[in-house]
Amino acid sequence: MQSPREFAATSAYSSPMQILIADDHPLFRVALAQAVRAVAPEAHIVEVGTFDAALAELATTPPADLVLLDLHMPGSHGLMALATLRAEYPAVAVVLVSAHDDVATVQRALVHGALGFISKRSHLDELHDALRTVLTAQTWVPPALQASLAGHPVATTERQLAARLAALSPQQMRVLVLVADGLLNKQIADRLGVQERTIKAHLSAIFERLEVRNRTQASVLLRSLELADPAQRLDD
Amino acid sequence: MQSPREFAATSAYSSPMQILIADDHPLFRVALAQAVRAVAPEAHIVEVGTFDAALAELATTPPADLVLLDLHMPGSHGLMALATLRAEYPAVAVVLVSAHDDVATVQRALVHGALGFISKRSHLDELHDALRTVLTAQTWVPPALQASLAGHPVATTERQLAARLAALSPQQMRVLVLVADGLLNKQIADRLGVQERTIKAHLSAIFERLEVRNRTQASVLLRSLELADPAQRLDD
DNA sequence: TGCTGCATCGGACCATGGTCCAATGCGGCG
DNA sequence: CGCCGCATTGGACCATGGTCCGATGCAGCA
């Protein structure tokens, strides 16, 4: 069998590639699945329509090798989904799929650990190219954006933000997400099935890694991932 | 202080119309000013490049009658600037100016109290029409969007959000903004030159009006104005 | 003139958040 | 095997947040 070589030397001759497609638009979901089958007939494909369903699917064993993740989905939009997913499953490759394909958004996605960015406005042949590329574990961005991407320096603050969030453990990220929803420590503890004391310990660690001093600042940091605001600001 | 619905009538025989142009793009700023002069030669125009400068200018007496406010500016982007400004100066008419002219954004702006929405992609004659319209205290939206705007129902949650935020007093809004920046009560008190007690009192009132139970939830509410993503926000 | 909302404070009180000390078990890794 | 990061919890302790009782002065308004 000719499974993609570069992709995890471990899975090269083991089980077939597992691909998870997460998109709330059914039509586009099947279109994506068909495109995947066209370039990787042996892949095992699972489709979901919500972010929670994606997490549930990834919880199965073995988890997917590659996730095609829509940027705008019920339950979580923006880069928060990417950060959450990468905290939980660092080994899983995530490719973002979105119609919101401006340079800044694509760049933020890459900085925050996405393997690639597929524009929903791609035509079929470009989509095939994109899938073939990411299936070999290589970065892919829309060709039309490559030039402007090169001339678009990554903001230092964005790098720092990505580095800090990436330093969180899976459980810490879960806690942070609930904090950013405005829940009390006790509520978070119940939700995660642990003692409130444990949540406090996690929060102390989270504050240290995020370099903030209280929960409000931490939630501001996390929620800055949701800002779809493409504009600004390399210079100020 | 005069109501925004009457300023056109009163300006006929009182002092000339005061217009504040707030945009961080110098070129567009002068273009706007020139367009204003073309349709209202007697108007007194002031230009600023940051949101803070806009607030400072409005603090002068008499304050401007009309503000042309860019959606994306250093210091505050998104609808948070609109909410802040309207809380501080309820009598001032605010017209948003942005290139981000999708239906959802325009509609959110109107729901949150903007008098109009001018697209930066307008041509000169359309810009003139827009300015003439808002100068008579009438709502203006890009003609190209009017049809889709009509068929685009306003989300109930968005209305509620606007109603709650609009219920805040000027000082309460100032406190909320600082809370959403992650500041401690003591720091907010120092910043506003009052006792920490007073901040606590304000916060209790804020929580009641926003129908939340702690500062983190309140800041989530305010920061949801920054989300360029108009999408769904379902309660869990 | 009363009424209402705003903004400011006070005391007492309790809840929540957060830190510093420490410990245990677990699993990966050199 | 020892080391380290992760997750969990405990006790003690303090800081901060938040509420409930009140109060004052002020400005606008019917």
Coordinates of C-alpha atoms (C1' of nucleotides) in Angstrom, one line a residue:
Chain A
M1 CA 0.0 0.0 0.0
Q2 CA 1.2 3.4 -0.7
S3 CA 0.2 5.5 2.2
P4 CA 1.9 8.9 2.4
R5 CA 5.5 8.4 3.3
E6 CA 6.4 11.4 5.3
F7 CA 3.4 11.1 7.5
A8 CA 4.4 9.6 10.7
A9 CA 7.0 6.9 10.0
T10 CA 5.1 4.8 12.4
S11 CA 1.9 4.7 10.4
A12 CA 3.6 4.1 7.1
Y13 CA 2.8 0.5 6.8
S14 CA 0.3 0.1 9.7
S15 CA -3.3 1.0 9.7
P16 CA -4.7 3.3 7.0
M17 CA -4.8 7.0 7.4
Q18 CA -7.6 8.3 9.6
I19 CA -9.0 11.6 8.5
L20 CA -11.5 13.7 10.4
I21 CA -13.6 16.3 8.5
A22 CA -15.2 18.9 10.8
D23 CA -17.5 21.4 9.1
D24 CA -21.0 22.5 9.9
H25 CA -21.9 22.8 6.3
P26 CA -23.1 19.4 5.1
L27 CA -22.6 20.1 1.4
F28 CA -19.1 21.3 1.8
R29 CA -18.4 18.4 4.1
V30 CA -19.3 15.8 1.5
A31 CA -17.4 17.7 -1.1
L32 CA -14.3 17.7 1.1
A33 CA -14.7 13.9 1.7
Q34 CA -15.0 13.2 -2.0
A35 CA -11.9 15.2 -2.7
V36 CA -10.0 13.3 0.0
R37 CA -11.1 10.0 -1.4
A38 CA -9.9 11.2 -4.8
V39 CA -6.4 11.7 -3.7
A40 CA -6.2 9.1 -0.9
P41 CA -8.6 6.3 -1.7
E42 CA -7.5 4.1 1.2
A43 CA -8.1 6.8 3.8
H44 CA -10.6 6.2 6.5
I45 CA -12.8 9.3 6.7
V46 CA -15.1 10.4 9.5
E47 CA -17.4 13.5 9.2
V48 CA -18.7 15.6 12.0
G49 CA -20.7 18.9 12.0
T50 CA -19.8 20.4 15.4
F51 CA -16.6 21.0 17.3
D52 CA -17.8 18.9 20.2
A53 CA -18.4 16.0 17.9
A54 CA -14.9 16.4 16.6
L55 CA -13.5 16.2 20.1
A56 CA -15.6 13.2 20.8
E57 CA -14.4 11.5 17.6
L58 CA -10.8 12.2 18.4
A59 CA -11.3 10.6 21.9
T60 CA -11.7 7.3 20.2
T61 CA -8.8 5.0 19.6
P62 CA -6.9 5.3 17.4
P63 CA -7.4 9.1 17.0
A64 CA -7.4 10.6 13.6
D65 CA -4.0 11.4 12.0
L66 CA -5.3 14.5 10.2
V67 CA -8.2 16.9 10.9
L68 CA -9.7 19.2 8.4
L69 CA -11.2 21.9 10.6
D70 CA -13.6 24.6 9.6
L71 CA -12.8 27.9 11.2
H72 CA -16.5 28.8 11.9
M73 CA -18.4 26.1 13.6
P74 CA -21.1 25.8 16.3
G75 CA -19.5 25.6 19.7
S76 CA -16.2 27.3 18.9
H77 CA -15.1 29.6 16.2
G78 CA -11.9 31.2 15.4
L79 CA -8.5 29.9 16.4
M80 CA -9.7 28.8 19.8
A81 CA -10.8 25.5 18.3
L82 CA -7.3 25.1 16.9
A83 CA -5.6 25.8 20.2
T84 CA -8.0 23.6 22.1
L85 CA -7.5 20.7 19.7
R86 CA -3.7 21.0 19.6
A87 CA -3.5 21.2 23.4
E88 CA -5.5 18.0 23.6
Y89 CA -3.9 16.1 20.8
P90 CA -0.4 17.5 20.0
A91 CA 0.3 14.7 17.6
V92 CA -2.7 15.3 15.4
A93 CA -2.1 17.4 12.3
V94 CA -4.7 20.2 11.9
V95 CA -5.5 21.9 8.6
L96 CA -7.9 24.8 8.7
V97 CA -10.6 25.2 6.1
S98 CA -12.3 28.5 5.7
A99 CA -13.7 31.0 3.2
H100 CA -12.1 33.7 5.4
D101 CA -8.8 33.5 3.6
D102 CA -7.1 36.8 4.1
V103 CA -3.3 36.9 4.7
A104 CA -3.5 37.8 8.4
T105 CA -5.9 35.0 9.2
V106 CA -3.9 32.4 7.4
Q107 CA -0.7 33.6 9.1
R108 CA -2.2 33.5 12.5
A109 CA -3.4 30.0 11.8
L110 CA 0.1 28.8 10.9
V111 CA 1.6 30.6 13.9
H112 CA -0.8 28.8 16.2
G113 CA 0.2 25.4 14.9
A114 CA -2.0 24.7 11.9
L115 CA -0.3 22.5 9.3
G116 CA -2.1 24.3 6.5
F117 CA -4.9 26.5 5.4
I118 CA -7.3 25.5 2.7
S119 CA -9.5 28.2 1.2
K120 CA -13.1 27.3 0.6
R121 CA -13.0 29.3 -2.5
S122 CA -10.5 26.9 -4.1
H123 CA -11.4 25.1 -7.2
L124 CA -11.3 21.3 -7.4
D125 CA -7.8 20.9 -8.8
E126 CA -6.4 23.3 -6.2
L127 CA -8.2 21.5 -3.5
H128 CA -6.6 18.2 -4.7
D129 CA -3.2 19.8 -4.7
A130 CA -3.8 21.1 -1.2
L131 CA -4.9 17.7 0.2
R132 CA -2.0 15.9 -1.5
T133 CA 0.4 18.3 0.1
V134 CA -1.0 18.1 3.6
L135 CA -1.2 14.4 3.4
T136 CA 2.5 14.3 3.1
A137 CA 2.7 16.4 6.2
Q138 CA 3.8 19.5 4.3
T139 CA 2.5 22.9 4.9
W140 CA 0.0 24.2 2.4
V141 CA -1.4 27.7 1.9
P142 CA -3.4 29.1 -1.0
P143 CA -1.0 29.8 -3.8
A144 CA -2.6 33.2 -4.4
L145 CA -1.5 34.2 -0.9
Q146 CA 2.0 32.9 -0.9
A147 CA 3.6 36.1 -2.2
S148 CA 1.8 38.4 0.2
L149 CA 2.4 36.0 3.0
A150 CA 6.1 36.2 2.5
G151 CA 6.0 40.0 2.7
H152 CA 3.9 39.9 5.8
P153 CA 6.0 39.7 9.0
V154 CA 4.6 37.9 12.0
A155 CA 3.8 40.1 14.9
T156 CA 5.9 39.4 17.9
T157 CA 2.9 39.6 20.2
E158 CA 1.2 36.9 18.1
R159 CA 4.2 34.6 18.4
Q160 CA 4.3 35.2 22.1
L161 CA 0.6 34.5 22.4
A162 CA 1.0 31.2 20.5
A163 CA 4.0 30.2 22.6
R164 CA 2.3 30.8 25.9
L165 CA -0.9 29.0 24.9
A166 CA 1.1 26.1 23.5
A167 CA 2.9 25.7 26.8
L168 CA -0.4 24.7 28.5
S169 CA -1.1 21.1 29.3
P170 CA -4.3 19.5 28.0
Q171 CA -6.0 19.8 31.3
Q172 CA -4.9 23.3 31.8
M173 CA -6.3 24.3 28.5
R174 CA -9.6 22.7 29.4
V175 CA -9.7 24.7 32.7
L176 CA -8.8 27.9 30.8
V177 CA -11.6 27.5 28.3
L178 CA -14.1 27.1 31.2
V179 CA -12.6 30.1 33.0
A180 CA -13.0 32.2 29.8
D181 CA -16.7 31.2 29.8
G182 CA -17.0 32.9 33.2
L183 CA -17.5 29.8 35.3
L184 CA -16.5 29.6 39.0
N185 CA -13.8 27.4 40.2
K186 CA -16.3 25.1 41.9
Q187 CA -18.3 24.8 38.7
I188 CA -15.2 24.0 36.7
A189 CA -14.2 21.4 39.3
D190 CA -17.6 19.7 39.0
R191 CA -17.5 19.8 35.2
L192 CA -14.1 18.1 35.2
G193 CA -14.8 15.8 38.1
V194 CA -12.1 17.0 40.4
Q195 CA -11.8 19.0 43.6
E196 CA -11.9 22.8 43.6
R197 CA -8.5 22.7 45.1
T198 CA -7.2 21.1 42.0
I199 CA -8.6 23.8 39.8
K200 CA -6.8 26.4 41.9
A201 CA -3.5 24.6 41.4
H202 CA -4.1 24.5 37.7
L203 CA -4.9 28.1 37.6
S204 CA -1.7 29.1 39.4
A205 CA 0.2 27.1 36.8
I206 CA -1.8 28.7 34.0
F207 CA -1.2 32.2 35.2
E208 CA 2.5 31.6 35.4
R209 CA 2.7 30.2 31.9
L210 CA 0.5 32.8 30.4
E211 CA 2.3 35.5 32.4
V212 CA -0.9 37.0 33.7
R213 CA -2.0 37.6 37.2
N214 CA -5.7 36.8 37.3
R215 CA -8.4 34.8 35.6
T216 CA -9.8 37.8 33.8
Q217 CA -6.5 38.5 32.0
A218 CA -6.2 34.9 31.2
S219 CA -9.6 34.8 29.6
V220 CA -8.8 37.9 27.6
L221 CA -5.7 36.2 26.3
L222 CA -7.6 33.1 25.2
R223 CA -10.4 35.1 23.7
S224 CA -8.1 37.1 21.6
L225 CA -7.9 34.0 19.5
E226 CA -11.6 34.5 18.6
L227 CA -11.0 37.9 17.2
A228 CA -11.6 37.4 13.5
D229 CA -10.4 40.9 13.1
P230 CA -7.9 40.4 10.3
A231 CA -6.6 44.0 10.2
Q232 CA -3.9 45.5 12.2
R233 CA -1.0 45.9 13.2
L234 CA 2.5 45.0 12.5
D235 CA 3.8 48.4 13.2
D236 CA 2.4 49.9 16.3
Chain B
M1 CA -27.6 68.9 25.3
Q2 CA -29.6 68.1 22.2
S3 CA -31.0 64.9 21.0
P4 CA -29.3 63.4 17.9
R5 CA -32.7 63.4 16.1
E6 CA -32.8 67.2 16.2
F7 CA -29.4 68.5 15.6
A8 CA -30.0 69.2 12.0
A9 CA -32.9 71.5 12.7
T10 CA -31.2 73.4 15.5
S11 CA -27.9 73.9 13.6
A12 CA -29.7 76.1 11.1
Y13 CA -29.6 79.1 13.3
S14 CA -27.2 78.1 16.1
S15 CA -23.5 77.4 16.0
P16 CA -22.2 75.5 12.9
M17 CA -22.3 71.7 12.9
Q18 CA -19.3 70.1 14.7
I19 CA -18.1 67.0 13.0
L20 CA -15.4 64.7 14.3
I21 CA -13.6 62.3 11.9
A22 CA -11.8 59.5 13.6
D23 CA -9.8 57.2 11.3
D24 CA -6.2 56.0 11.6
H25 CA -5.7 56.2 7.9
P26 CA -4.5 59.7 7.1
L27 CA -5.4 59.5 3.4
F28 CA -8.9 58.3 4.0
R29 CA -9.3 60.9 6.8
V30 CA -8.7 63.8 4.5
A31 CA -10.8 62.3 1.8
L32 CA -13.6 62.0 4.3
A33 CA -13.1 65.6 5.4
Q34 CA -13.2 66.8 1.8
A35 CA -16.4 65.0 1.2
V36 CA -17.9 66.5 4.3
R37 CA -16.9 70.0 3.2
A38 CA -18.4 69.3 -0.2
V39 CA -21.9 68.6 1.2
A40 CA -21.7 70.8 4.3
P41 CA -19.3 73.7 3.7
E42 CA -20.2 75.5 7.0
A43 CA -19.4 72.5 9.1
H44 CA -16.5 72.7 11.6
I45 CA -14.4 69.6 11.1
V46 CA -11.9 68.0 13.5
E47 CA -9.7 65.0 12.5
V48 CA -8.1 62.5 14.8
G49 CA -6.2 59.2 14.3
T50 CA -6.8 57.3 17.4
F51 CA -9.8 56.4 19.5
D52 CA -8.3 58.0 22.6
A53 CA -7.9 61.2 20.7
A54 CA -11.5 61.0 19.6
L55 CA -12.6 60.8 23.3
A56 CA -10.3 63.6 24.2
E57 CA -11.8 65.8 21.5
L58 CA -15.3 65.0 22.5
A59 CA -14.5 66.0 26.0
T60 CA -14.1 69.6 24.8
T61 CA -17.0 72.0 24.9
P62 CA -19.1 71.9 22.9
P63 CA -18.7 68.3 21.9
A64 CA -19.2 67.3 18.3
D65 CA -22.7 66.7 16.9
L66 CA -21.6 63.9 14.6
V67 CA -18.7 61.4 14.7
L68 CA -17.5 59.5 11.7
L69 CA -15.8 56.5 13.4
D70 CA -13.6 54.0 11.8
L71 CA -14.3 50.4 12.9
H72 CA -10.6 49.5 13.1
M73 CA -8.5 51.9 15.0
P74 CA -5.5 51.7 17.4
G75 CA -6.8 51.5 20.9
S76 CA -10.1 49.9 20.2
H77 CA -11.5 48.1 17.3
G78 CA -14.9 46.6 16.7
L79 CA -18.1 47.7 18.2
M80 CA -16.6 48.3 21.6
A81 CA -15.6 51.8 20.5
L82 CA -19.2 52.5 19.5
A83 CA -20.5 51.3 22.8
T84 CA -18.0 53.2 24.8
L85 CA -18.7 56.4 22.9
R86 CA -22.4 56.1 23.1
A87 CA -22.3 55.4 26.8
E88 CA -20.2 58.5 27.3
Y89 CA -22.1 60.8 24.9
P90 CA -25.6 59.5 24.3
A91 CA -26.5 62.7 22.4
V92 CA -23.8 62.4 19.8
A93 CA -24.7 60.7 16.6
V94 CA -22.2 58.1 15.5
V95 CA -21.7 56.9 11.9
L96 CA -19.4 53.9 11.4
V97 CA -17.0 53.9 8.5
S98 CA -15.4 50.7 7.5
A99 CA -14.3 48.5 4.6
H100 CA -15.7 45.5 6.4
D101 CA -19.2 46.1 5.0
D102 CA -20.9 42.7 5.3
V103 CA -24.5 42.6 6.2
A104 CA -24.0 41.1 9.7
T105 CA -21.5 43.8 10.7
V106 CA -23.7 46.6 9.4
Q107 CA -26.7 45.2 11.2
R108 CA -24.8 44.8 14.5
A109 CA -23.6 48.4 14.2
L110 CA -27.2 49.6 13.8
V111 CA -28.5 47.5 16.7
H112 CA -25.8 48.9 18.9
G113 CA -26.9 52.5 18.2
A114 CA -25.0 53.6 15.1
L115 CA -26.9 56.2 13.1
G116 CA -25.4 54.8 9.9
F117 CA -22.7 52.7 8.2
I118 CA -20.6 54.1 5.4
S119 CA -18.6 51.6 3.3
K120 CA -15.0 52.6 2.6
R121 CA -15.5 51.1 -0.8
S122 CA -18.1 53.7 -1.7
H123 CA -17.5 55.9 -4.7
L124 CA -17.5 59.6 -4.3
D125 CA -21.1 60.3 -5.2
E126 CA -22.4 57.5 -2.9
L127 CA -20.2 59.0 -0.1
H128 CA -21.8 62.4 -0.7
D129 CA -25.3 60.8 -0.6
A130 CA -24.3 59.0 2.6
L131 CA -23.1 62.2 4.3
R132 CA -26.1 64.2 3.2
T133 CA -28.4 61.6 4.7
V134 CA -26.7 61.3 8.1
L135 CA -26.4 65.1 8.3
T136 CA -30.1 65.2 8.4
A137 CA -30.1 62.7 11.2
Q138 CA -31.4 59.9 9.0
T139 CA -30.1 56.4 9.0
W140 CA -27.9 55.4 6.1
V141 CA -26.6 52.0 5.0
P142 CA -24.9 51.1 1.7
P143 CA -27.6 50.8 -1.0
A144 CA -26.1 47.5 -2.1
L145 CA -26.9 46.0 1.3
Q146 CA -30.4 47.3 1.8
A147 CA -32.1 44.3 0.3
S148 CA -30.1 41.7 2.1
L149 CA -30.4 43.7 5.3
A150 CA -34.2 43.6 5.1
G151 CA -34.1 39.8 4.8
H152 CA -31.6 39.4 7.6
P153 CA -33.4 39.1 11.0
V154 CA -31.6 40.6 14.0
A155 CA -30.7 37.9 16.5
T156 CA -32.5 38.2 19.8
T157 CA -29.2 37.7 21.7
E158 CA -27.7 40.6 19.9
R159 CA -30.7 42.8 20.8
Q160 CA -30.4 41.8 24.4
L161 CA -26.7 42.4 24.4
A162 CA -27.2 45.9 23.0
A163 CA -30.0 46.6 25.4
R164 CA -27.9 45.5 28.4
L165 CA -24.9 47.5 27.5
A166 CA -27.0 50.5 26.6
A167 CA -28.4 50.4 30.1
L168 CA -25.0 51.2 31.6
S169 CA -24.2 54.7 32.8
P170 CA -21.1 56.4 31.5
Q171 CA -19.0 55.7 34.6
Q172 CA -20.2 52.1 34.7
M173 CA -19.0 51.6 31.1
R174 CA -15.7 53.1 32.0
V175 CA -15.4 50.6 34.9
L176 CA -16.5 47.7 32.7
V177 CA -13.9 48.5 30.1
L178 CA -11.1 48.5 32.7
V179 CA -12.5 45.2 34.1
A180 CA -12.4 43.7 30.7
D181 CA -8.7 44.7 30.5
G182 CA -8.1 42.5 33.6
L183 CA -7.4 45.3 36.1
L184 CA -8.0 44.8 39.8
N185 CA -10.7 46.9 41.6
K186 CA -8.0 48.9 43.3
Q187 CA -6.3 49.7 40.0
I188 CA -9.5 50.8 38.5
A189 CA -10.2 53.0 41.5
D190 CA -6.8 54.7 41.2
R191 CA -7.3 55.1 37.4
L192 CA -10.7 56.8 37.9
G193 CA -9.7 58.7 41.0
V194 CA -12.2 57.2 43.4
Q195 CA -12.2 54.7 46.3
E196 CA -12.2 50.9 45.8
R197 CA -15.6 50.9 47.5
T198 CA -17.1 52.9 44.8
I199 CA -15.8 50.5 42.1
K200 CA -17.4 47.6 44.0
A201 CA -20.7 49.5 44.1
H202 CA -20.5 50.1 40.4
L203 CA -19.7 46.5 39.7
S204 CA -22.7 45.3 41.6
A205 CA -24.9 47.6 39.5
I206 CA -23.1 46.5 36.4
F207 CA -23.6 42.8 37.1
E208 CA -27.3 43.4 37.7
R209 CA -27.8 45.3 34.5
L210 CA -25.8 42.9 32.4
E211 CA -27.4 39.9 34.2
V212 CA -24.2 38.3 35.0
R213 CA -22.7 37.2 38.2
N214 CA -19.0 38.0 38.1
R215 CA -16.4 40.2 36.4
T216 CA -15.2 37.5 34.0
Q217 CA -18.7 37.0 32.6
A218 CA -19.1 40.8 32.3
S219 CA -15.9 41.1 30.4
V220 CA -16.9 38.3 28.1
L221 CA -20.0 40.2 27.3
L222 CA -18.2 43.4 26.5
R223 CA -15.5 41.7 24.5
S224 CA -18.1 39.9 22.4
L225 CA -18.4 43.3 20.7
E226 CA -14.9 42.9 19.4
L227 CA -15.7 39.7 17.6
A228 CA -15.9 40.5 13.9
D229 CA -17.6 37.1 13.7
P230 CA -21.3 38.0 13.9
A231 CA -22.1 34.3 14.2
Q232 CA -24.2 32.4 16.7
R233 CA -23.8 32.6 20.4
L234 CA -26.0 29.9 21.8
D235 CA -26.3 29.5 25.6
D236 CA -25.1 26.3 27.0
Chain C
dT1 C1' -41.4 70.8 45.2
dG2 C1' -40.9 66.1 45.2
dC3 C1' -39.0 62.3 42.4
dT4 C1' -35.5 59.7 40.2
dG5 C1' -31.0 58.4 38.6
dC6 C1' -26.2 59.0 39.1
dA7 C1' -22.0 59.0 41.7
dT8 C1' -19.8 58.8 45.8
dC9 C1' -18.6 56.5 50.2
dG10 C1' -19.0 53.6 55.0
dG11 C1' -19.2 49.2 57.8
dA12 C1' -19.9 44.6 58.2
dC13 C1' -19.8 40.4 56.3
dC14 C1' -19.1 36.4 53.5
dA15 C1' -17.6 34.1 49.2
dT16 C1' -14.3 33.4 46.0
dG17 C1' -9.8 33.6 44.2
dG18 C1' -5.1 32.7 44.7
dT19 C1' -0.5 31.4 47.0
dC20 C1' 2.9 29.0 49.8
dC21 C1' 4.1 25.1 52.0
dA22 C1' 3.9 20.1 50.9
dA23 C1' 2.7 15.3 49.3
dT24 C1' 1.2 11.1 46.2
dG25 C1' 0.9 8.3 41.9
dC26 C1' 1.5 8.0 37.1
dG27 C1' 4.0 7.6 32.7
dG28 C1' 7.6 8.8 29.5
dC29 C1' 12.5 9.2 28.8
dG30 C1' 17.7 9.1 28.9
Chain D
dC1 C1' 16.9 3.2 37.5
dG2 C1' 16.4 8.1 38.4
dC3 C1' 14.4 12.3 36.6
dC4 C1' 10.7 15.1 35.1
dG5 C1' 6.3 16.7 33.8
dC6 C1' 1.5 15.9 34.7
dA7 C1' -2.5 15.6 37.6
dT8 C1' -4.2 15.3 41.9
dT9 C1' -5.1 16.9 46.7
dG10 C1' -4.3 18.8 51.6
dG11 C1' -3.8 22.7 55.1
dA12 C1' -3.0 27.2 56.2
dC13 C1' -3.3 31.6 54.9
dC14 C1' -4.2 36.0 52.8
dA15 C1' -6.1 39.0 49.0
dT16 C1' -9.6 40.1 46.3
dG17 C1' -14.3 40.2 45.0
dG18 C1' -18.9 40.9 46.0
dT19 C1' -23.3 41.8 48.8
dC20 C1' -26.4 43.9 52.2
dC21 C1' -27.3 47.3 55.1
dG22 C1' -27.1 52.2 54.8
dA23 C1' -25.8 57.4 53.7
dT24 C1' -24.7 62.0 51.2
dG25 C1' -24.8 65.5 47.4
dC26 C1' -26.1 66.6 42.9
dA27 C1' -28.6 67.3 38.4
dG28 C1' -32.6 66.8 35.6
dC29 C1' -37.5 66.6 35.4
dA30 C1' -42.7 66.5 36.1

